[in-house]
Coordinates of C-alpha atoms in Angstrom, one line a residue:
M1 CA 0.3 0.1 -0.2
S2 CA 2.9 2.4 0.7
L3 CA 4.1 1.8 -2.6
I4 CA 1.3 2.8 -4.1
L5 CA 0.9 5.9 -2.1
W6 CA 4.6 6.6 -3.1
M7 CA 3.9 6.2 -6.8
E8 CA 1.1 8.1 -6.7
N9 CA 2.5 10.9 -5.1
K10 CA 4.9 10.9 -7.6
F11 CA 2.7 11.0 -10.2
K12 CA 0.8 13.6 -9.3
K13 CA 4.3 16.0 -8.6
Y14 CA 6.2 14.8 -11.8
C15 CA 3.8 13.9 -14.4
Y16 CA 4.1 17.3 -16.5
R17 CA 7.8 18.0 -15.5
K18 CA 9.6 18.1 -18.7
F19 CA 6.5 17.1 -20.4
E20 CA 5.5 19.0 -24.0
A21 CA 2.4 19.4 -26.1
K22 CA 2.7 21.3 -29.3
V23 CA -0.4 21.1 -32.0
H24 CA 0.4 21.7 -35.8
F25 CA -1.9 22.5 -38.4
P26 CA -0.1 22.4 -42.3
Q27 CA -2.5 24.9 -43.2
V28 CA -4.8 27.4 -40.9
R29 CA -7.4 28.4 -43.9
M30 CA -9.5 25.8 -45.9
V31 CA -12.5 25.8 -48.1
E32 CA -15.5 24.5 -46.9
E33 CA -15.5 20.5 -47.3
E34 CA -12.1 20.5 -47.5
A35 CA -10.4 17.7 -45.3
F36 CA -7.3 19.1 -43.6
E37 CA -5.0 17.3 -40.6
Y38 CA -5.0 18.2 -36.8
E39 CA -1.7 16.8 -35.4
L40 CA -0.7 16.5 -31.8
E41 CA 2.6 16.1 -30.9
L42 CA 3.8 15.0 -27.5
I43 CA 7.2 14.9 -25.8
N44 CA 7.9 13.1 -22.3
L45 CA 11.7 14.2 -21.3
K46 CA 11.7 12.3 -18.1
L47 CA 12.0 8.4 -16.7
L48 CA 8.0 8.7 -15.2
F49 CA 6.1 7.1 -17.8
L50 CA 2.6 8.3 -18.5
P51 CA 0.3 5.5 -18.8
I52 CA -2.9 7.0 -19.8
I53 CA -3.4 10.5 -21.5
K54 CA -6.5 11.6 -22.6
I55 CA -6.7 14.2 -25.5
T56 CA -10.0 16.1 -25.7
L57 CA -10.9 18.1 -28.5
T58 CA -13.4 20.8 -28.4
V59 CA -14.6 20.8 -32.2
P60 CA -17.1 23.5 -33.8
S61 CA -20.3 21.8 -34.5
C62 CA -20.1 21.8 -38.4
F63 CA -16.9 19.9 -38.2
D64 CA -16.8 16.5 -38.8
V65 CA -13.9 14.2 -37.3
A66 CA -12.0 11.1 -38.2
D67 CA -13.9 10.6 -41.3
K68 CA -17.0 10.2 -39.4
H69 CA -20.3 12.0 -41.2
S70 CA -22.0 13.6 -38.2
P71 CA -23.9 16.4 -39.2
R72 CA -25.1 18.6 -36.5
Y73 CA -27.3 21.5 -36.5
S74 CA -26.5 23.4 -33.3
D75 CA -24.1 26.0 -32.3
I76 CA -22.8 24.4 -29.8
P77 CA -19.0 23.0 -30.2
Y78 CA -19.0 18.9 -29.1
S79 CA -15.8 17.0 -27.9
Y80 CA -13.8 14.1 -29.4
T81 CA -11.6 12.4 -27.3
V82 CA -8.8 9.9 -28.0
T83 CA -6.5 8.0 -25.4
T84 CA -2.8 7.2 -25.8
S85 CA 0.3 6.4 -23.6
L86 CA 3.6 8.0 -23.4
F87 CA 6.7 6.0 -22.1
S88 CA 9.9 7.3 -20.8
Y89 CA 11.8 9.7 -23.2
Q90 CA 9.5 9.2 -26.0
R91 CA 8.1 11.3 -28.9
L92 CA 4.7 10.7 -30.1
K93 CA 2.2 12.1 -32.4
R94 CA -1.0 11.7 -33.1
K95 CA -3.3 12.9 -36.6
I96 CA -6.6 13.6 -36.6
K97 CA -8.4 14.3 -39.8
L98 CA -11.0 17.0 -39.9
V99 CA -13.5 18.5 -42.3
G100 CA -15.6 21.8 -42.3
H101 CA -19.2 21.9 -43.7
V102 CA -19.8 25.9 -43.2
R103 CA -17.7 28.5 -43.8
G104 CA -16.7 30.9 -40.9
F105 CA -14.1 31.8 -37.8
Y106 CA -13.7 29.1 -35.7
D107 CA -11.5 28.1 -32.3
I108 CA -10.3 24.4 -31.9
D109 CA -9.4 23.8 -28.3
T110 CA -7.1 21.2 -26.8
T111 CA -7.5 19.8 -23.3
I112 CA -4.9 17.1 -22.1
T113 CA -5.7 14.9 -18.9
C114 CA -2.9 12.3 -17.6
I115 CA -4.5 9.5 -15.5
D116 CA -2.3 7.5 -13.0
L117 CA -2.1 3.8 -13.8
F118 CA -4.5 2.5 -11.2
G119 CA -6.8 5.4 -12.1
L120 CA -6.9 6.9 -8.9
H121 CA -5.9 10.5 -10.1
R122 CA -6.5 12.9 -13.0
M123 CA -4.3 15.3 -13.5
K124 CA -5.1 18.4 -16.3
Y125 CA -2.3 19.8 -18.1
P126 CA -2.5 23.4 -17.1
I127 CA -2.7 25.0 -20.4
T128 CA -5.1 24.5 -23.1
L129 CA -4.0 24.6 -26.6
K130 CA -5.9 26.9 -28.5
N131 CA -5.9 27.0 -32.5
R132 CA -8.0 29.4 -34.6
I133 CA -9.3 28.1 -38.1
M134 CA -10.8 30.0 -41.2
I135 CA -13.0 28.2 -43.7
H136 CA -13.4 30.1 -46.9
P137 CA -16.8 29.9 -49.0
K138 CA -16.4 27.8 -52.0
T139 CA -16.5 29.1 -55.5
L140 CA -19.4 28.7 -57.8
M141 CA -18.3 27.0 -61.2
M142 CA -19.1 30.0 -63.3
N143 CA -17.9 32.6 -65.6
V144 CA -18.4 36.2 -63.7
P145 CA -17.6 38.9 -66.1
V146 CA -17.6 42.4 -65.8
K147 CA -19.5 43.9 -68.8
S148 CA -19.3 47.2 -70.0
K149 CA -21.0 48.8 -73.1
E150 CA -17.9 51.0 -73.5
G151 CA -14.9 49.4 -74.8
L152 CA -12.6 48.7 -77.8
Q153 CA -15.4 47.3 -79.8
G154 CA -17.6 50.1 -80.1
D155 CA -21.3 49.9 -78.8
E156 CA -20.9 46.0 -78.4
V157 CA -21.3 44.1 -75.1
V158 CA -17.4 43.1 -74.7
Q159 CA -16.8 40.7 -71.6
R160 CA -13.5 41.9 -70.9
W161 CA -12.4 44.2 -67.6
I162 CA -12.8 47.5 -70.1
H163 CA -13.8 50.6 -69.3
K164 CA -13.8 53.9 -70.7
D165 CA -10.8 56.3 -69.4
P166 CA -12.6 60.0 -68.2
L167 CA -9.6 61.6 -69.0
F168 CA -8.6 61.4 -72.6
Y169 CA -10.9 60.9 -75.6
S170 CA -9.9 60.7 -79.1
G171 CA -13.0 62.4 -81.0
F172 CA -17.0 62.8 -80.9
R173 CA -19.5 60.7 -82.3
N174 CA -23.5 61.2 -82.5
Y175 CA -25.6 61.1 -79.1
T176 CA -27.4 57.9 -78.6
T177 CA -30.0 57.4 -76.0
R178 CA -27.6 55.1 -74.3
D179 CA -25.1 58.1 -73.5
S180 CA -24.7 60.1 -70.5
I181 CA -25.5 63.9 -70.5
R182 CA -22.5 64.7 -68.8
D183 CA -20.5 63.2 -72.0
I184 CA -22.2 65.8 -74.1
D185 CA -19.6 68.6 -75.8
W186 CA -22.0 71.8 -75.9
K187 CA -19.6 73.7 -78.0
M188 CA -19.2 71.0 -80.9
S189 CA -23.0 70.2 -80.6
A190 CA -23.4 73.8 -81.3
K191 CA -21.6 73.8 -84.3
S192 CA -22.5 71.0 -85.9
G193 CA -26.5 71.6 -85.2
D194 CA -26.9 67.8 -83.6
L195 CA -25.8 66.7 -80.3
V196 CA -22.5 65.0 -80.3
V197 CA -20.8 63.2 -77.2
R198 CA -17.0 62.9 -76.4
N199 CA -15.5 59.1 -77.7
Y200 CA -13.2 58.2 -74.8
D201 CA -10.2 56.3 -74.9
A202 CA -10.1 52.8 -73.5
T203 CA -8.6 51.5 -70.8
S204 CA -8.0 47.8 -69.8
D205 CA -7.0 48.5 -66.5
P206 CA -9.9 49.2 -64.2
S207 CA -10.3 49.1 -60.7
I208 CA -13.6 47.6 -58.7
V209 CA -15.3 48.2 -55.6
M210 CA -17.9 45.8 -54.4
F211 CA -20.7 46.7 -52.2
F212 CA -22.1 43.5 -50.6
L213 CA -25.5 45.2 -49.0
G214 CA -28.1 43.6 -46.7
Y215 CA -30.9 44.6 -44.9
K216 CA -31.9 43.7 -41.3
D217 CA -34.1 40.4 -42.3
E218 CA -31.3 39.2 -43.9
H219 CA -31.0 35.7 -41.2
Y220 CA -34.7 34.8 -42.9
Y221 CA -32.4 34.0 -46.2
S222 CA -29.6 32.8 -45.1
E223 CA -29.5 30.4 -48.6
I224 CA -29.7 33.4 -50.7
V225 CA -27.0 35.5 -48.6
E226 CA -24.6 32.0 -48.6
Y227 CA -25.0 32.3 -52.7
N228 CA -24.1 35.6 -52.5
I229 CA -21.1 34.9 -50.6
S230 CA -20.2 32.0 -52.9
F231 CA -20.6 34.6 -55.9
M232 CA -18.3 37.1 -54.3
A233 CA -15.8 34.5 -53.9
S234 CA -15.7 33.5 -57.5
F235 CA -15.9 37.1 -58.6
I236 CA -12.8 37.8 -56.6
Q237 CA -10.7 34.9 -57.9
Q238 CA -11.8 35.6 -61.4
A239 CA -10.5 39.4 -60.7
F240 CA -6.9 38.2 -59.4
Q241 CA -6.4 36.2 -62.2
K242 CA -6.9 39.1 -64.5
Q243 CA -5.4 41.1 -62.0
V244 CA -7.8 43.6 -61.4
P245 CA -7.6 45.7 -58.3
I246 CA -10.5 45.0 -55.9
S247 CA -11.9 46.6 -52.9
L248 CA -14.7 45.0 -50.5
Y249 CA -17.3 47.0 -48.4
T250 CA -20.3 45.7 -46.5
N251 CA -22.7 46.7 -43.8
F252 CA -23.2 42.8 -42.4
A253 CA -21.6 42.8 -39.2
T254 CA -18.7 40.3 -38.8
R255 CA -16.7 37.9 -36.6
G256 CA -13.5 37.9 -34.9
K257 CA -13.1 41.6 -35.1
M258 CA -12.6 41.6 -38.9
K259 CA -13.4 45.2 -40.5
G260 CA -16.1 45.2 -43.1
T261 CA -13.9 47.2 -45.5
T262 CA -11.0 46.1 -47.7
P263 CA -8.1 48.2 -49.4
L264 CA -8.0 48.3 -53.3
E265 CA -5.1 46.4 -54.3
C266 CA -4.6 43.6 -56.4
N267 CA -2.0 40.8 -54.4
E268 CA -2.1 37.1 -53.0
N269 CA -2.2 38.8 -49.4
H270 CA -4.7 41.0 -50.4
V271 CA -7.2 37.9 -51.8
L272 CA -6.7 35.9 -48.7
Q273 CA -7.9 39.2 -46.5
L274 CA -10.9 39.3 -49.2
F275 CA -11.7 36.2 -48.5
D276 CA -11.0 36.0 -44.6
L277 CA -13.6 38.8 -44.4
L278 CA -16.2 36.7 -46.5
A279 CA -16.0 33.9 -43.9
C280 CA -16.5 36.1 -41.1
I281 CA -19.7 37.5 -42.8
T282 CA -22.7 37.0 -40.5
Y283 CA -26.1 37.5 -41.2
A284 CA -26.9 40.5 -39.0
T285 CA -26.4 43.9 -40.5
G286 CA -25.7 47.2 -38.9
L287 CA -26.3 50.7 -40.8
D288 CA -29.1 50.0 -43.5
A289 CA -28.1 49.5 -47.4
A290 CA -29.1 52.9 -48.3
S291 CA -27.4 54.9 -45.8
Y292 CA -24.4 52.7 -46.3
L293 CA -23.9 53.0 -49.9
K294 CA -24.6 57.2 -49.6
R295 CA -21.8 57.0 -47.1
Y296 CA -19.2 55.1 -48.7
L297 CA -19.4 55.4 -52.2
P298 CA -18.8 59.1 -52.5
K299 CA -15.5 58.5 -50.6
W300 CA -14.2 56.6 -53.8
G301 CA -14.7 59.4 -56.7
R302 CA -16.1 58.7 -60.0
Y303 CA -13.2 56.7 -61.8
H304 CA -13.8 53.0 -60.9
T305 CA -16.4 50.1 -61.5
F306 CA -18.6 49.9 -58.5
V307 CA -20.3 46.8 -58.3
I308 CA -23.4 46.2 -56.0
I309 CA -24.5 42.8 -54.5
T310 CA -27.7 42.6 -52.6
R311 CA -30.4 40.5 -52.5
H312 CA -33.0 42.9 -53.3
L313 CA -33.4 46.5 -54.3
E314 CA -35.5 48.7 -52.0
E315 CA -37.1 51.9 -53.6
E316 CA -34.7 54.3 -51.8
L317 CA -31.8 51.9 -52.7
I318 CA -33.1 52.1 -56.6
S319 CA -33.5 56.3 -56.2
L320 CA -29.7 56.3 -54.8
L321 CA -28.2 54.1 -57.6
Y322 CA -30.1 56.4 -60.0
H323 CA -28.7 60.0 -58.5
F324 CA -25.2 58.1 -58.5
A325 CA -25.3 56.8 -62.0
S326 CA -26.6 60.2 -63.6
V327 CA -23.9 62.1 -62.2
G328 CA -21.2 59.5 -63.7
Y329 CA -20.7 56.6 -61.3
Q330 CA -20.1 53.4 -63.3
I331 CA -22.6 51.1 -61.4
Q332 CA -23.0 47.6 -61.9
V333 CA -25.9 45.5 -60.0
F334 CA -26.2 41.6 -59.1
T335 CA -29.4 40.9 -57.4
H336 CA -32.1 38.0 -57.3
D337 CA -35.0 39.9 -58.3
V338 CA -34.8 42.1 -61.3
E339 CA -38.5 41.9 -62.3
G340 CA -39.5 45.5 -63.1
I341 CA -36.2 47.1 -62.1
R342 CA -35.1 49.3 -64.8
I343 CA -32.3 52.2 -63.8
P344 CA -31.3 54.5 -66.2
Q345 CA -27.5 54.0 -67.0
V346 CA -26.8 51.2 -64.2
E347 CA -26.8 47.3 -65.4
V348 CA -28.7 45.7 -63.2
Y349 CA -27.8 41.4 -63.8
Q350 CA -30.0 38.6 -62.8
L351 CA -28.6 36.1 -60.0
K352 CA -30.2 32.9 -58.5
K353 CA -33.9 33.2 -58.3
E354 CA -35.6 34.1 -55.1
V355 CA -35.8 31.2 -52.6
K356 CA -38.0 31.1 -49.8
P357 CA -37.2 32.5 -46.3
N358 CA -36.2 30.0 -43.4
A359 CA -38.7 29.1 -41.0
E360 CA -38.5 30.8 -38.0

């Protein structure tokens, strides 16, 4: 009995001395449904062996562990436990495969508990190993071009990243109903007796500012919000492939202290920043859509292509888009409900058709 008590005291006193635990992730950013490995390394640098070690992972509810598909619909994380042992001066690695099914920003916690040979005493490792994982949205298998009716081919619609250069023009042509009044050259019109507009040179180096706008009831339309986020992921990816600078603004609330705005850049780190923002977007909104656009769009000036992505267009937002377009802003709108919507000088494109709202 005295030997057992002595062993127990030694175990409690020395079990975590010269003991190390490390968590390795080959990558901390994954895409929805992409499997990745969690690797735990245990190091015992002493003579005392550790007969029972319980490793407990606190895993987000939208994750599957060890190839076991077990979908959960609760927001409460669940625990996954594995048991091993560690002999004297042994270094041990345990790998677990994880799959994240829902885009987001998640924490995975690891707790380690040592149990003595007789199962009488449990000693919890004083440090909880914390790791942060980012699950990026999937991209859509579709071509997402930015179309412009002003390009090198005249009036034809060209699916290229081209828009007219507001600083240089190469001549004049007769005014058409598709032209903006601001482009009319009044002196030349007076001389010729007909309305004529400046014929601008084209540039193949546009810059794009995206606005992802939501309304107060977006949590009822989570399917549409997720589709729009995947659409934006595709848009950003194709813009990067064409080396087009892009920025993203959103009035949706975000997790993880992520700002709802990004700078205007075009590089791999910036693309990661954009995808991180898409991963952190929630269904809650702050400032209403029209007020948000009115506050932030004018800060960029008129010489960008502005892309608006939203579930639908309220009357106030339509009036605001018309106002901006009439004073020279080049705007393209991607929305789900385009029936009856006609905004002069604004290109409106239909996304996936409207779906029924979520049940309360």
